[in-house]
mmCIF file of C-alpha atoms in Angstrom:
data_model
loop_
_atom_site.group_PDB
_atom_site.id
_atom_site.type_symbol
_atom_site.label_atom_id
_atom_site.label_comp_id
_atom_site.label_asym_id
_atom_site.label_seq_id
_atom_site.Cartn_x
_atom_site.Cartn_y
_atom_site.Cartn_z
ATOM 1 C CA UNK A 1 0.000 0.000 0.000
ATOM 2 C CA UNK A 2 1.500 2.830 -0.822
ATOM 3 C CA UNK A 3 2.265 6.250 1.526
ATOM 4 C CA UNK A 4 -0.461 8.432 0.359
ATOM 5 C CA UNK A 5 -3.375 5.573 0.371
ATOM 6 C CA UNK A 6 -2.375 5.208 3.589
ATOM 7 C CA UNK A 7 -2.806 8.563 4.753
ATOM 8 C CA UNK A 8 -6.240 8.710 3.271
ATOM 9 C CA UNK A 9 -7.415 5.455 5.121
ATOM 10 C CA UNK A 10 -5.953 6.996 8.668
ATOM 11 C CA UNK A 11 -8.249 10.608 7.795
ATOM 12 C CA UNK A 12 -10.950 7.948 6.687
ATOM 13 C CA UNK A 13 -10.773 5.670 9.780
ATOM 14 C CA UNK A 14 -11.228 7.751 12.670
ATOM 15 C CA UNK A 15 -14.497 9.716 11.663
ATOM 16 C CA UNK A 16 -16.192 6.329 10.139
ATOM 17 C CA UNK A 17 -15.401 5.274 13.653
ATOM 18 C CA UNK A 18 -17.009 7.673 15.362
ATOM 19 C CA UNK A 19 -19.753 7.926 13.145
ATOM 20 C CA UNK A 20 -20.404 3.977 14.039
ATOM 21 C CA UNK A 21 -20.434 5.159 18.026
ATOM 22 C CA UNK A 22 -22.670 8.629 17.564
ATOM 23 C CA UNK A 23 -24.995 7.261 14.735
ATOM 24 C CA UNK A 24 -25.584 4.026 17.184
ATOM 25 C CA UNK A 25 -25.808 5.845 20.608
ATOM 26 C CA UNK A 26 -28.819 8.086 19.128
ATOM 27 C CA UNK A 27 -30.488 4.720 17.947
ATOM 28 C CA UNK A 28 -29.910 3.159 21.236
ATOM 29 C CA UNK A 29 -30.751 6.366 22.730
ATOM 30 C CA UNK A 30 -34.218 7.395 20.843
ATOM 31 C CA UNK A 31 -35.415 3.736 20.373
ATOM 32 C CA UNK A 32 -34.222 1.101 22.016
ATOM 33 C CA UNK A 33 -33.363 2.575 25.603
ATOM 34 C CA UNK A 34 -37.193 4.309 25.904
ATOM 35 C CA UNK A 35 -38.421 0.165 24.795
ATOM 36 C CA UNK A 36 -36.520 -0.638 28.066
ATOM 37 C CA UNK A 37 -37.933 1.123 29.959
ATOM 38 C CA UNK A 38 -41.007 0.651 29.306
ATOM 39 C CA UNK A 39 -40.854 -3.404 29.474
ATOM 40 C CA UNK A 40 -39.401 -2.300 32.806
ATOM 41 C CA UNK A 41 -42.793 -0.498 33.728
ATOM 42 C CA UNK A 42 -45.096 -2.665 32.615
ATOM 43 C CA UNK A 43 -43.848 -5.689 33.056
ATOM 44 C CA UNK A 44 -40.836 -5.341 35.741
ATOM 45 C CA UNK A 45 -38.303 -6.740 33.843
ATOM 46 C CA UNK A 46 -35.134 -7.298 35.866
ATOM 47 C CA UNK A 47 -32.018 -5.212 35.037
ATOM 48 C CA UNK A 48 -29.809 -8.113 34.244
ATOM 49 C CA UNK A 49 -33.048 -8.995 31.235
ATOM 50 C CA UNK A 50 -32.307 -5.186 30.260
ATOM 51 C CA UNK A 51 -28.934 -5.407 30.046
ATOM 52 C CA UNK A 52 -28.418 -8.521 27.778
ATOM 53 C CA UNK A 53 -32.233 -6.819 25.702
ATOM 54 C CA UNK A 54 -29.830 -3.712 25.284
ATOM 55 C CA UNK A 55 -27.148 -5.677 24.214
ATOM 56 C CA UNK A 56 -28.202 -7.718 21.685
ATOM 57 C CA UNK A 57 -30.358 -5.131 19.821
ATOM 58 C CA UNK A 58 -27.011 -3.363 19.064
ATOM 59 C CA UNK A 59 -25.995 -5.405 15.838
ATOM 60 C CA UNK A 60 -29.220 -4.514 14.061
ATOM 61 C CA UNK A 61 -28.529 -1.074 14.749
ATOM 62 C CA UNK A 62 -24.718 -1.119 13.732
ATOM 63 C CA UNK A 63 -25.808 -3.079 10.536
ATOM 64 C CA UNK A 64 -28.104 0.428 9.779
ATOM 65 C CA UNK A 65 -25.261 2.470 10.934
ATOM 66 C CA UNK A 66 -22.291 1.329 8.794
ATOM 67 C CA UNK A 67 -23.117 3.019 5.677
ATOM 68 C CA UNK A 68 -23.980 6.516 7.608
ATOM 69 C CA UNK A 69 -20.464 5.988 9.136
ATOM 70 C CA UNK A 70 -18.922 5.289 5.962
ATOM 71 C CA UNK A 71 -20.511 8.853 4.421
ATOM 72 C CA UNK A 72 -19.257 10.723 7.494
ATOM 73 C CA UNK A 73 -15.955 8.875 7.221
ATOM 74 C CA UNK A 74 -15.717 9.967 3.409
ATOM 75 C CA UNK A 75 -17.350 13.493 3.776
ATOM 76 C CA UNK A 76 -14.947 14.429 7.128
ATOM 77 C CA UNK A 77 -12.045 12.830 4.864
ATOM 78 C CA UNK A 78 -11.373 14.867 1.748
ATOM 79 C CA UNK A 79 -13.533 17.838 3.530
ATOM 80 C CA UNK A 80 -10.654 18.275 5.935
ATOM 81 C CA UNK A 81 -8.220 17.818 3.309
ATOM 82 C CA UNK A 82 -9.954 19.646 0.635
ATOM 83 C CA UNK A 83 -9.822 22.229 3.227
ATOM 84 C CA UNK A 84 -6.217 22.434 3.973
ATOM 85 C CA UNK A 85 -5.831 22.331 0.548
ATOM 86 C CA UNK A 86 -4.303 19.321 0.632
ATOM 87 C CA UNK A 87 -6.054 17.554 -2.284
ATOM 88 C CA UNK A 88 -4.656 20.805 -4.855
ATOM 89 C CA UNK A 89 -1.648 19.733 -3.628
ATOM 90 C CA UNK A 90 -2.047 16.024 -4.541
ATOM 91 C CA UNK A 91 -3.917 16.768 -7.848
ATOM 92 C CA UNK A 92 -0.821 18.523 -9.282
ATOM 93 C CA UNK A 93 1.108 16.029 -8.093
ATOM 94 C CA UNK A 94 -0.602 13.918 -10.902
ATOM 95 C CA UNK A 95 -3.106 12.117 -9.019
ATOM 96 C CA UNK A 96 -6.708 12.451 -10.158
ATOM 97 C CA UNK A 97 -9.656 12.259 -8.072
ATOM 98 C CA UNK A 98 -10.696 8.549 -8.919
ATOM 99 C CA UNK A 99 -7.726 7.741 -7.937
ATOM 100 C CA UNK A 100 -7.360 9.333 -4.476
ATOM 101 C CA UNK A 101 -10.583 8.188 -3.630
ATOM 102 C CA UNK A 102 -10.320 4.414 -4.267
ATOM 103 C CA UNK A 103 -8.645 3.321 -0.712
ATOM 104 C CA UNK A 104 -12.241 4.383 0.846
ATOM 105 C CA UNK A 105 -13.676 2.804 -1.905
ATOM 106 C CA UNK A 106 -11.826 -0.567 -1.767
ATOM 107 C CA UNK A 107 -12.176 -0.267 2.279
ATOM 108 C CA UNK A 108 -15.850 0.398 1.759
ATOM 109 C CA UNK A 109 -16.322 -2.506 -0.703
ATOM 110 C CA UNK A 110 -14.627 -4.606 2.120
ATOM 111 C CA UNK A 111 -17.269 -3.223 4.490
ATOM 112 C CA UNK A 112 -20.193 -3.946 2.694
ATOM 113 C CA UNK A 113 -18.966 -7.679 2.221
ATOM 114 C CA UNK A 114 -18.546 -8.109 6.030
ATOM 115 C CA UNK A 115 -21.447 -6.457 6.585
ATOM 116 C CA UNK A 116 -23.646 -9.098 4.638
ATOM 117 C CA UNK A 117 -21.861 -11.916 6.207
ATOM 118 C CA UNK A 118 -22.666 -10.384 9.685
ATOM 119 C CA UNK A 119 -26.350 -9.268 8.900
ATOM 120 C CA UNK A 120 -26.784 -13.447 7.995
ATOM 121 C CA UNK A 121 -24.804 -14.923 10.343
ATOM 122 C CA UNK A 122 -24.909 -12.606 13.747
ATOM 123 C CA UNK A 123 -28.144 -10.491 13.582
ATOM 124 C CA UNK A 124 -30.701 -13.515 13.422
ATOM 125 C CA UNK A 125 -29.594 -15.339 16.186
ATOM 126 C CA UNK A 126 -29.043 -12.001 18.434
ATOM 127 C CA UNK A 127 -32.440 -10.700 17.176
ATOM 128 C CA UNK A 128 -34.273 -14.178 18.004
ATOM 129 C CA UNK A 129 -32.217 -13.952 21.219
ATOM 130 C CA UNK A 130 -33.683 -10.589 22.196
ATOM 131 C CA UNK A 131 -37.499 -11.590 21.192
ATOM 132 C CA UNK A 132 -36.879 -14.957 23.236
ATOM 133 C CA UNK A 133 -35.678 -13.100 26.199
ATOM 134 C CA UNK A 134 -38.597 -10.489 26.019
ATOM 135 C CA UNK A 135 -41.082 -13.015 25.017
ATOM 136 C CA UNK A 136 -40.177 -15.822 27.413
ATOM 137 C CA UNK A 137 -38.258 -14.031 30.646
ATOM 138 C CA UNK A 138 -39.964 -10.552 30.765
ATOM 139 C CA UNK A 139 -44.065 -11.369 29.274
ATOM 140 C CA UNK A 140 -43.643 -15.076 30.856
ATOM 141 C CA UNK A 141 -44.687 -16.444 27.138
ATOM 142 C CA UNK A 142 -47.731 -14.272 26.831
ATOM 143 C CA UNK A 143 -48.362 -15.316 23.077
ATOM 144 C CA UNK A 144 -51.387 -14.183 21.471
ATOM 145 C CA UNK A 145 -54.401 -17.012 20.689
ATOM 146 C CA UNK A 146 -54.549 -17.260 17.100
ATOM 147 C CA UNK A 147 -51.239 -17.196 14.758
ATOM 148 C CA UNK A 148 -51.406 -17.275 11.080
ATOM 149 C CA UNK A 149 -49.615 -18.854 8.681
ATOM 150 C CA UNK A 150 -47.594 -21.765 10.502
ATOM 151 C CA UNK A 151 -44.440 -23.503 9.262
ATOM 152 C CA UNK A 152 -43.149 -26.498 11.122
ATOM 153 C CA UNK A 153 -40.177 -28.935 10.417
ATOM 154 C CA UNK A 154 -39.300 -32.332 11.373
ATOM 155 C CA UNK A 155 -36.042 -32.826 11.113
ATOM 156 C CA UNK A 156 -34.056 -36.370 10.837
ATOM 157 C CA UNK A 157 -29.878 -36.138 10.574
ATOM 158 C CA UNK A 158 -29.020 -33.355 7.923
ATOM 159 C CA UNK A 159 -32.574 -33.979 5.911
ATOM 160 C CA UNK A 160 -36.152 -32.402 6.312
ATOM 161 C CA UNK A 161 -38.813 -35.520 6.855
ATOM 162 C CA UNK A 162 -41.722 -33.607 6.635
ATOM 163 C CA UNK A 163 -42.756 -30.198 6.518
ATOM 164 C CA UNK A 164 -45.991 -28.013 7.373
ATOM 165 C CA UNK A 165 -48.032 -25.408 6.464
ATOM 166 C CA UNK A 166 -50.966 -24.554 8.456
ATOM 167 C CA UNK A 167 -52.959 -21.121 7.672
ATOM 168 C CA UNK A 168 -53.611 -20.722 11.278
ATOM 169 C CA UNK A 169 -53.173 -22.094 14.645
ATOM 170 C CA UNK A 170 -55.568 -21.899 17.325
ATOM 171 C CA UNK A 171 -53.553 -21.859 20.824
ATOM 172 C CA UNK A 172 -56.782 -21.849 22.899
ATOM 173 C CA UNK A 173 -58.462 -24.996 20.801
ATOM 174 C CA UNK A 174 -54.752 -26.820 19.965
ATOM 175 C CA UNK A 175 -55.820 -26.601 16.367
ATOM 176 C CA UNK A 176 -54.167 -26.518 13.372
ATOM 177 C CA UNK A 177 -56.565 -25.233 10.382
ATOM 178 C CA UNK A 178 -56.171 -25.753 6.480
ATOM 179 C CA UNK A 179 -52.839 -27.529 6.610
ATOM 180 C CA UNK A 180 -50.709 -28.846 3.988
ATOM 181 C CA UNK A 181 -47.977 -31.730 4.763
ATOM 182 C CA UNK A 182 -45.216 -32.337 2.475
ATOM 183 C CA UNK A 183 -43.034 -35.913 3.668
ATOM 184 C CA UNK A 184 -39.548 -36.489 2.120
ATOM 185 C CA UNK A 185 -37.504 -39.631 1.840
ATOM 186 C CA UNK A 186 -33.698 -39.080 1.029
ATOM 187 C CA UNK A 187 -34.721 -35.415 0.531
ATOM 188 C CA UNK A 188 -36.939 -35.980 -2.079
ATOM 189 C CA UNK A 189 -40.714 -35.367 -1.863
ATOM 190 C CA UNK A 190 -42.933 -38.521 -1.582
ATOM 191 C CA UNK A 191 -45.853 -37.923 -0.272
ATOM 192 C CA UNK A 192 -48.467 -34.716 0.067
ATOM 193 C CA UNK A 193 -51.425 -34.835 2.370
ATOM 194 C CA UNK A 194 -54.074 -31.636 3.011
ATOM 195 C CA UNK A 195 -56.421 -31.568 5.906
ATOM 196 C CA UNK A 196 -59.424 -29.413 7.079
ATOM 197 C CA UNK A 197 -57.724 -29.037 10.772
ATOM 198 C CA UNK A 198 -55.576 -31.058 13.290
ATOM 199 C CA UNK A 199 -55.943 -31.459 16.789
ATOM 200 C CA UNK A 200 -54.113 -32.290 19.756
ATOM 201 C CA UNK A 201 -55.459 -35.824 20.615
ATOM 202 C CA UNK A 202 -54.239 -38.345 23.433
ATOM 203 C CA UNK A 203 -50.507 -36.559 22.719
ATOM 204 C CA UNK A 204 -50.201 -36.076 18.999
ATOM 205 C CA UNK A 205 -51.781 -34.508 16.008
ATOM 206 C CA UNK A 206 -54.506 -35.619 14.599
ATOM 207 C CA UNK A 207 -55.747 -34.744 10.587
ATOM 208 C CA UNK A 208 -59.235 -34.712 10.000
ATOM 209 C CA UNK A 209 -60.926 -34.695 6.887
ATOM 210 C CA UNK A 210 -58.062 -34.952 4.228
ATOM 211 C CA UNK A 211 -56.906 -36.457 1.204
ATOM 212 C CA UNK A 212 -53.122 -38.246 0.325
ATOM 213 C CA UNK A 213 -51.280 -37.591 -2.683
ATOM 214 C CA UNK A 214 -48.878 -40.426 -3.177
ATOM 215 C CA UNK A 215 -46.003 -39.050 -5.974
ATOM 216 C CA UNK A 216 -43.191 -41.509 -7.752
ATOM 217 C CA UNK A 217 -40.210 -40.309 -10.088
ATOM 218 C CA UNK A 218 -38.491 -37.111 -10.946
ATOM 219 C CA UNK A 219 -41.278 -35.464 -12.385
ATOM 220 C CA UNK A 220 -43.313 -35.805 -8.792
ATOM 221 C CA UNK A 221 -46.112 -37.532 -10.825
ATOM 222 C CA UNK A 222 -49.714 -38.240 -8.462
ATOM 223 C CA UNK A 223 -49.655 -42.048 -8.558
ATOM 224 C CA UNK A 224 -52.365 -42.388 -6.034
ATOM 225 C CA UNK A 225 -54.800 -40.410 -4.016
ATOM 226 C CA UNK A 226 -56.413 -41.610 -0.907
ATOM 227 C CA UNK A 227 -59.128 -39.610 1.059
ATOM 228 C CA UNK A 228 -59.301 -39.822 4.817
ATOM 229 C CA UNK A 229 -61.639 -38.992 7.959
ATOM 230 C CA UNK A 230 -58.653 -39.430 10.257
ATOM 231 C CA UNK A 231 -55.077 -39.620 10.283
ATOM 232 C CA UNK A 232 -51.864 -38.810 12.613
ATOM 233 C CA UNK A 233 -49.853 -36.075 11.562
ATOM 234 C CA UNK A 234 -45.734 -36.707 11.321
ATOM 235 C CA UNK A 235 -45.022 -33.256 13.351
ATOM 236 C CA UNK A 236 -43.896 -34.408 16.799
ATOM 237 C CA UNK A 237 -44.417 -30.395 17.977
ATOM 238 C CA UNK A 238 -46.105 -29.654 21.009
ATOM 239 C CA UNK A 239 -48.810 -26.912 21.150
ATOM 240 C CA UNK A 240 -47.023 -25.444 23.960
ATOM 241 C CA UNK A 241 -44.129 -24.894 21.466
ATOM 242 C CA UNK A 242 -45.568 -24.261 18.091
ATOM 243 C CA UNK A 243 -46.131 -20.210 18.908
ATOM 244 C CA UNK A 244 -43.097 -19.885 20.637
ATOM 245 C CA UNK A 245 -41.046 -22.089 17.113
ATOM 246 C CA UNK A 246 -41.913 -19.453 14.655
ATOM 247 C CA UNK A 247 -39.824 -16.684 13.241
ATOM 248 C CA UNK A 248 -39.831 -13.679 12.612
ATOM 249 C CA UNK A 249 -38.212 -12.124 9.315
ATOM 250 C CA UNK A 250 -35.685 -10.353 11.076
ATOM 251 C CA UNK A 251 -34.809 -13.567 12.975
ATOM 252 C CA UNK A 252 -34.259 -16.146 9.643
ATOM 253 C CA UNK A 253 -30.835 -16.595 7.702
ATOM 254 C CA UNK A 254 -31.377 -15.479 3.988
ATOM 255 C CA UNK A 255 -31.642 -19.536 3.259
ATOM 256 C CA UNK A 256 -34.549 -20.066 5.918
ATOM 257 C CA UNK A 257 -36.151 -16.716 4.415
ATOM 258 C CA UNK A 258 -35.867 -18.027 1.135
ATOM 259 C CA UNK A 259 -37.761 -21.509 2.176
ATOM 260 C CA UNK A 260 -40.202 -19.669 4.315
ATOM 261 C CA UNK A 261 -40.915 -17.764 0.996
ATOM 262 C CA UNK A 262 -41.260 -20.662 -1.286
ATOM 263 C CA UNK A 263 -43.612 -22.821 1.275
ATOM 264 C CA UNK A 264 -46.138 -19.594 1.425
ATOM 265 C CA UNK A 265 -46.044 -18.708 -1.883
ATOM 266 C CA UNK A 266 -47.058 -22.725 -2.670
ATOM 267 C CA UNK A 267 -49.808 -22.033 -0.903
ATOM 268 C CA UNK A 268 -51.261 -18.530 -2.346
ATOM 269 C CA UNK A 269 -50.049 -16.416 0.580
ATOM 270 C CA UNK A 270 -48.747 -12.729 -0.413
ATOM 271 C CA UNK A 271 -44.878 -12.830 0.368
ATOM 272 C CA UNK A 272 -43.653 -9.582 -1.058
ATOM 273 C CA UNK A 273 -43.037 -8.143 2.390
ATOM 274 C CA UNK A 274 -40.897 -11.086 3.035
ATOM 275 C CA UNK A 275 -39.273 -10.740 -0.026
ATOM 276 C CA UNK A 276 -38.557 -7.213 0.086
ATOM 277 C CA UNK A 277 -36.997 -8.148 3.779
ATOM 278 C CA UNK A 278 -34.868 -10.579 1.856
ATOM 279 C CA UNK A 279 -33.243 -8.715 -0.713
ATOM 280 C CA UNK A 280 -32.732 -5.886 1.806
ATOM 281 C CA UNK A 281 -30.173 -8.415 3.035
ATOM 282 C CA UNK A 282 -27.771 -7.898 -0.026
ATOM 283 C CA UNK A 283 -29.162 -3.653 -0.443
ATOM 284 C CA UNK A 284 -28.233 -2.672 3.186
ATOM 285 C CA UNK A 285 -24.619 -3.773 3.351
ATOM 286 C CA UNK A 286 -24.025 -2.498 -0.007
ATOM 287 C CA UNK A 287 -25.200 1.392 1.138
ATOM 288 C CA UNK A 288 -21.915 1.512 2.548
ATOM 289 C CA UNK A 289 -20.088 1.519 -1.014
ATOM 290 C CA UNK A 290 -23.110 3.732 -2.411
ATOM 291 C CA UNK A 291 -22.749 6.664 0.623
ATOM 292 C CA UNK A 292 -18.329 6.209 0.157
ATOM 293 C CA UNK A 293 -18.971 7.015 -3.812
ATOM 294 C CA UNK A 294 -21.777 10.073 -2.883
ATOM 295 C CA UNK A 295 -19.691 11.183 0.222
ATOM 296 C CA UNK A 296 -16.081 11.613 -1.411
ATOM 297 C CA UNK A 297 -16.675 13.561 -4.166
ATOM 298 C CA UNK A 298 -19.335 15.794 -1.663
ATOM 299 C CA UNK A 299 -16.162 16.390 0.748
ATOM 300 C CA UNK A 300 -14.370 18.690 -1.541
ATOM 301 C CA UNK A 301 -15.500 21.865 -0.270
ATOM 302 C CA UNK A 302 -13.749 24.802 -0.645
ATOM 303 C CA UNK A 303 -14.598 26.362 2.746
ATOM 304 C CA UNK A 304 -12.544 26.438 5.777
ATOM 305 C CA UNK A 305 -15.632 25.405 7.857
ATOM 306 C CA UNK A 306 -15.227 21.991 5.814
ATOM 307 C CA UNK A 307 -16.271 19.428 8.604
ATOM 308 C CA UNK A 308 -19.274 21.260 10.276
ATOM 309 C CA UNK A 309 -20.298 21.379 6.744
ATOM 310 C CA UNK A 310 -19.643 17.987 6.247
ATOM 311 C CA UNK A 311 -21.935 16.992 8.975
ATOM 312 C CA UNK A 312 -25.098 18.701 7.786
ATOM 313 C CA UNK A 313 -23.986 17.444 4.191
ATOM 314 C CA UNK A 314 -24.487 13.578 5.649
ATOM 315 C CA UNK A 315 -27.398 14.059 7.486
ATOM 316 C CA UNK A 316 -29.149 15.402 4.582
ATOM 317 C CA UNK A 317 -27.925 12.417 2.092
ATOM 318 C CA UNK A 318 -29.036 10.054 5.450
ATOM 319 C CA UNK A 319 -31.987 11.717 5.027
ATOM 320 C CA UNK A 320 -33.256 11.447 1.292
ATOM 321 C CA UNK A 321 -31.852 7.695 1.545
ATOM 322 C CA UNK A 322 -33.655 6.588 3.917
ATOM 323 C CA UNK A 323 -36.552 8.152 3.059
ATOM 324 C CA UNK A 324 -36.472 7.089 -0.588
ATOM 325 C CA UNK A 325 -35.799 3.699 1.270
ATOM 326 C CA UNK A 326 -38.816 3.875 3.505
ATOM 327 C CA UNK A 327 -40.861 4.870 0.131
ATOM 328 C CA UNK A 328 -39.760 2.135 -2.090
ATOM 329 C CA UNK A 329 -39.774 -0.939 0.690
ATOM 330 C CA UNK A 330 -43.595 0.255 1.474
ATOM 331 C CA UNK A 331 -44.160 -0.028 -2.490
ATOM 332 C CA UNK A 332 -42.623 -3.289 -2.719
ATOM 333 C CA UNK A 333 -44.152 -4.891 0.358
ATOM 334 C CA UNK A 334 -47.839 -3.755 -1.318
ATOM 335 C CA UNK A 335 -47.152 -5.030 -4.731
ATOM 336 C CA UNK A 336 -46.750 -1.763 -6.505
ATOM 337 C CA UNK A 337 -43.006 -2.247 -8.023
ATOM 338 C CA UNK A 338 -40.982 -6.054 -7.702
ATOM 339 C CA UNK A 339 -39.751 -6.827 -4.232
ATOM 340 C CA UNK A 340 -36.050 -6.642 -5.804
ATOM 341 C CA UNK A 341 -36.644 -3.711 -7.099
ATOM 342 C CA UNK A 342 -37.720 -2.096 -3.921
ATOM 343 C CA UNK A 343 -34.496 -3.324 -2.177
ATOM 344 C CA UNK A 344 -32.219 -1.750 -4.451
ATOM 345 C CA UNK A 345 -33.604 1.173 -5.270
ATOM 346 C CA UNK A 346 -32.363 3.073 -3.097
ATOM 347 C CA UNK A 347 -28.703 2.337 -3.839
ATOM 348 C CA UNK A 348 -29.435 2.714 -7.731
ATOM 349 C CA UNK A 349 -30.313 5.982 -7.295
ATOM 350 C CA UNK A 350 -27.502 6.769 -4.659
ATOM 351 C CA UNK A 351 -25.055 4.801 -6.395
ATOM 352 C CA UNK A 352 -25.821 6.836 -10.109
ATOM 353 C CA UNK A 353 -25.272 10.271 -8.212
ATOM 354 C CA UNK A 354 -22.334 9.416 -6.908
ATOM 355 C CA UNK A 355 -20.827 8.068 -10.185
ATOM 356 C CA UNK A 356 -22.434 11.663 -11.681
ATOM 357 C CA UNK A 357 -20.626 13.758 -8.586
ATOM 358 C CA UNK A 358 -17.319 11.512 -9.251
ATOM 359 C CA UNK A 359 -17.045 11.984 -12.697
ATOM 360 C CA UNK A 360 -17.702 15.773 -12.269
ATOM 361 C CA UNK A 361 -14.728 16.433 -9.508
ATOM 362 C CA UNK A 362 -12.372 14.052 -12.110
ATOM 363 C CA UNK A 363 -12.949 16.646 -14.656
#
C-alpha cells in the first residue's frame, strides 16, 4: 500500500469510527433505551433482562449504521483535506480524483462484504435472542391465541422428513386449520397430504378430513390419491411450542427466508413483504459503497468550515436515503413495483449520483 493511500485510510478511519459510536448511541438512545424502559414499567423486567435486551439489539442497529459511518468517514475525509488544501496539492502532483478516492472505496467494498456476512450470520440469532428473552423471561410467554400462517419442520440427521403449512393455529383450541404436509424420503418429496384441521389428541396430532397424494419419479407424478376422515400427523411439535417455534423475518438466515418464501407462496399467501426483507439483506450492506462514492466527491468543499459542513452534508444524504428507502420498501411490500426492485432502489439511485458527482470532480 503505498504512503499516500495510507494517509487517506488513517483521515478515513477515525471519523467512520465515530460515526459507528454517535450514529448508534442516538439509535440506542431514541429507540431502544425508551423500549426498556417501558418493558421495565409494565412488566418489571429485571435489570440483568435489560442489560443482555440492550445488548443484543445493538448489531441490528450497527448493521443500519455502517453506511452513515462510511458517508461521514468519506465526507470528514477529503472535507478536511480539501480544506487544507491538501487535495490541490495532490492533484498537481498527478493524481486524479478517482484515484485518491479508491482506498475508501476498496475499504468500503470490504465493508459492505462483512457487513452481509454479519447481517446473515450474527443479527438472526441475536435478534431471536432478544425476542426470546422479552417473550419468554420478561411477558412469561404471553403469546397471542390465534397465529397465522404456521411452518413447522421435522427434522431427521441433515434432511427435512416432513414439513408443514398450516394457515392458522388456534392456541386456545390446539388446532391446526387448512394444513398442507409435504413428507420427504432421502430429501426428495414422496408424499403430500391436506387436511381441514388437526388437533391435539391423546398426545399427537390428529388430521381430519383430508386427502393423500402419493407421488413416484423425478417429475413428482400423483400415482395415487387416498381420502381420509382421520389420520396422525408426522409433526412431533407440542402446542405449547408451536407459537413460541416461529420466526420472525428479522430472525431467519437469507436460506430459511428463502424456504419460508417458497412454502407460502405454494400455498397462495402474499410474500412480497418477506421478499422485500430478503433482498434488503444484499441492499443494506451495499449502502456503505453507495454513501463512500456520494460522500467523497461531496467532501471537496472549498470552505474552511469543511467538517461542520460535512456533517449537515451527511445528514441530509441520510436523510433522502432513507426516506427514498422507507418509500420504495412500502411499495414493494404492497405489490406496486418487484420486491427486488424495492431493495435496491435506493442504492441505484444513490449509487448513479455518486458516479455523476465523481465523474464531475475528475474533470
Amino acid at each position: 500500500m503505498r504512503i499516500l493511500d495510507k494517509y487517506i485510510l488513517k483521515e478515513f478511519i477515525g471519523p467512520f469510527l465515530f460515526g459507528v459510536c454517535a450514529f448508534t448511541s442516538i439509535f440506542v438512545g431514541t429507540g431502544t433505551l425508551y423500549r426498556i424502559a417501558n418493558l421495565i414499567n409494565q412488566y418489571g423486567a429485571s435489570l440483568w433482562a435489560a442489560l443482555r435486551i440492550l445488548i443484543l439489539a445493538l448489531p441490528s442497529i450497527i448493521v443500519i449504521t455502517f453506511p452513515m459511518s462510511v458517508l461521514l468517514g468519506s465526507l470528514m475525509a477529503f472535507g478536511r483535506m480539501s480544506a487544507a488544501s491538501e487535495i490541490i496539492v495532490m492533484r498537481s502532483g498527478g493524481q486524479n480524483f478517482l484515484r485518491l478516492a479508491m482506498p475508501i472505496f476498496i475499504t468500503a467494498f470490504c465493508i459492505s462484504l462483512g457487513t452481509t456476512a454479519f447481517n446473515e450470520f450474527v443479527v438472526p440469532k441475536a435478534n431471536n435472542a432478544y425476542n426470546r428473552i422479552i417473550n419468554e423471561e420478561v411477558k412469561n410467554n404471553a403469546q397471542p391465541t390465534t397465529q397465522d400462517h404456521i411452518i413447522l419442520k421435522d427434522v431427521k440427521g441433515a434432511d427435512i422428513s416432513s414439513l408443514l403449512y398450516a394457515r392458522q393455529y388456534d392456541d386456545s383450541e390446539k388446532r391446526l386449520k387448512e394444513l398442507t404436509v409435504q413428507e420427504f424420503e432421502d430429501d426428495m418429496l414422496m408424499r403430500v397430504e391436506k387436511a381441514e384441521y388437526a388437533e391435539w389428541e391423546d398426545g399427537k396430532w390428529v388430521m381430519h378430513n383430508g386427502i393423500i397424494y402419493d407421488l413416484s419419479g423425478s417429475n413428482q407424478q400423483v400415482t395415487r390419491t387416498m381420502t381420509f376422515d382421520h389420520q396422525i400427523l408426522p409433526i412431533s411439535q407440542r402446542p405449547g411450542r408451536i407459537a413460541q417455534s416461529q420466526k420472525k423475518p428479522d430472525e431467519m438466515t437469507i436460506r430459511e427466508l428463502r424456504e419460508q418464501i417458497k412454502i407460502l407462496d405454494n400455498n397462495a399467501v402474499d410474500t412480497n413483504k418477506m421478499k422485500v426483507e430478503m433482498y434488503n439483506r444484499f441492499a443494506m450492506p451495499l449502502a456503505s459503497l453507495v454513501c463512500a462514492l456520494v460522500g467523497a466527491p461531496l467532501g471537496l468543499q472549498k470552505q474552511r468550515g469543511s467538517s461542520s459542513i460535512g456533517f449537515g452534508i451527511s445528514v441530509v444524504v441520510i436523510f433522502i436515503y432513507y426516506a427514498i428507502m422507507t418509500l420504495s420498501n412500502a411499495m414493494g411490500s404492497g405489490g406496486r413495483i418487484p420486491p427486488y426492485v424495492a431493495a435496491f432502489l435506493p442504492d441505484i439511485i444513490t449509487g448513479f449520483a455518486g458516479v455523476c458527482l465523481i465523474y464531475k470532480k475528475s474533470g
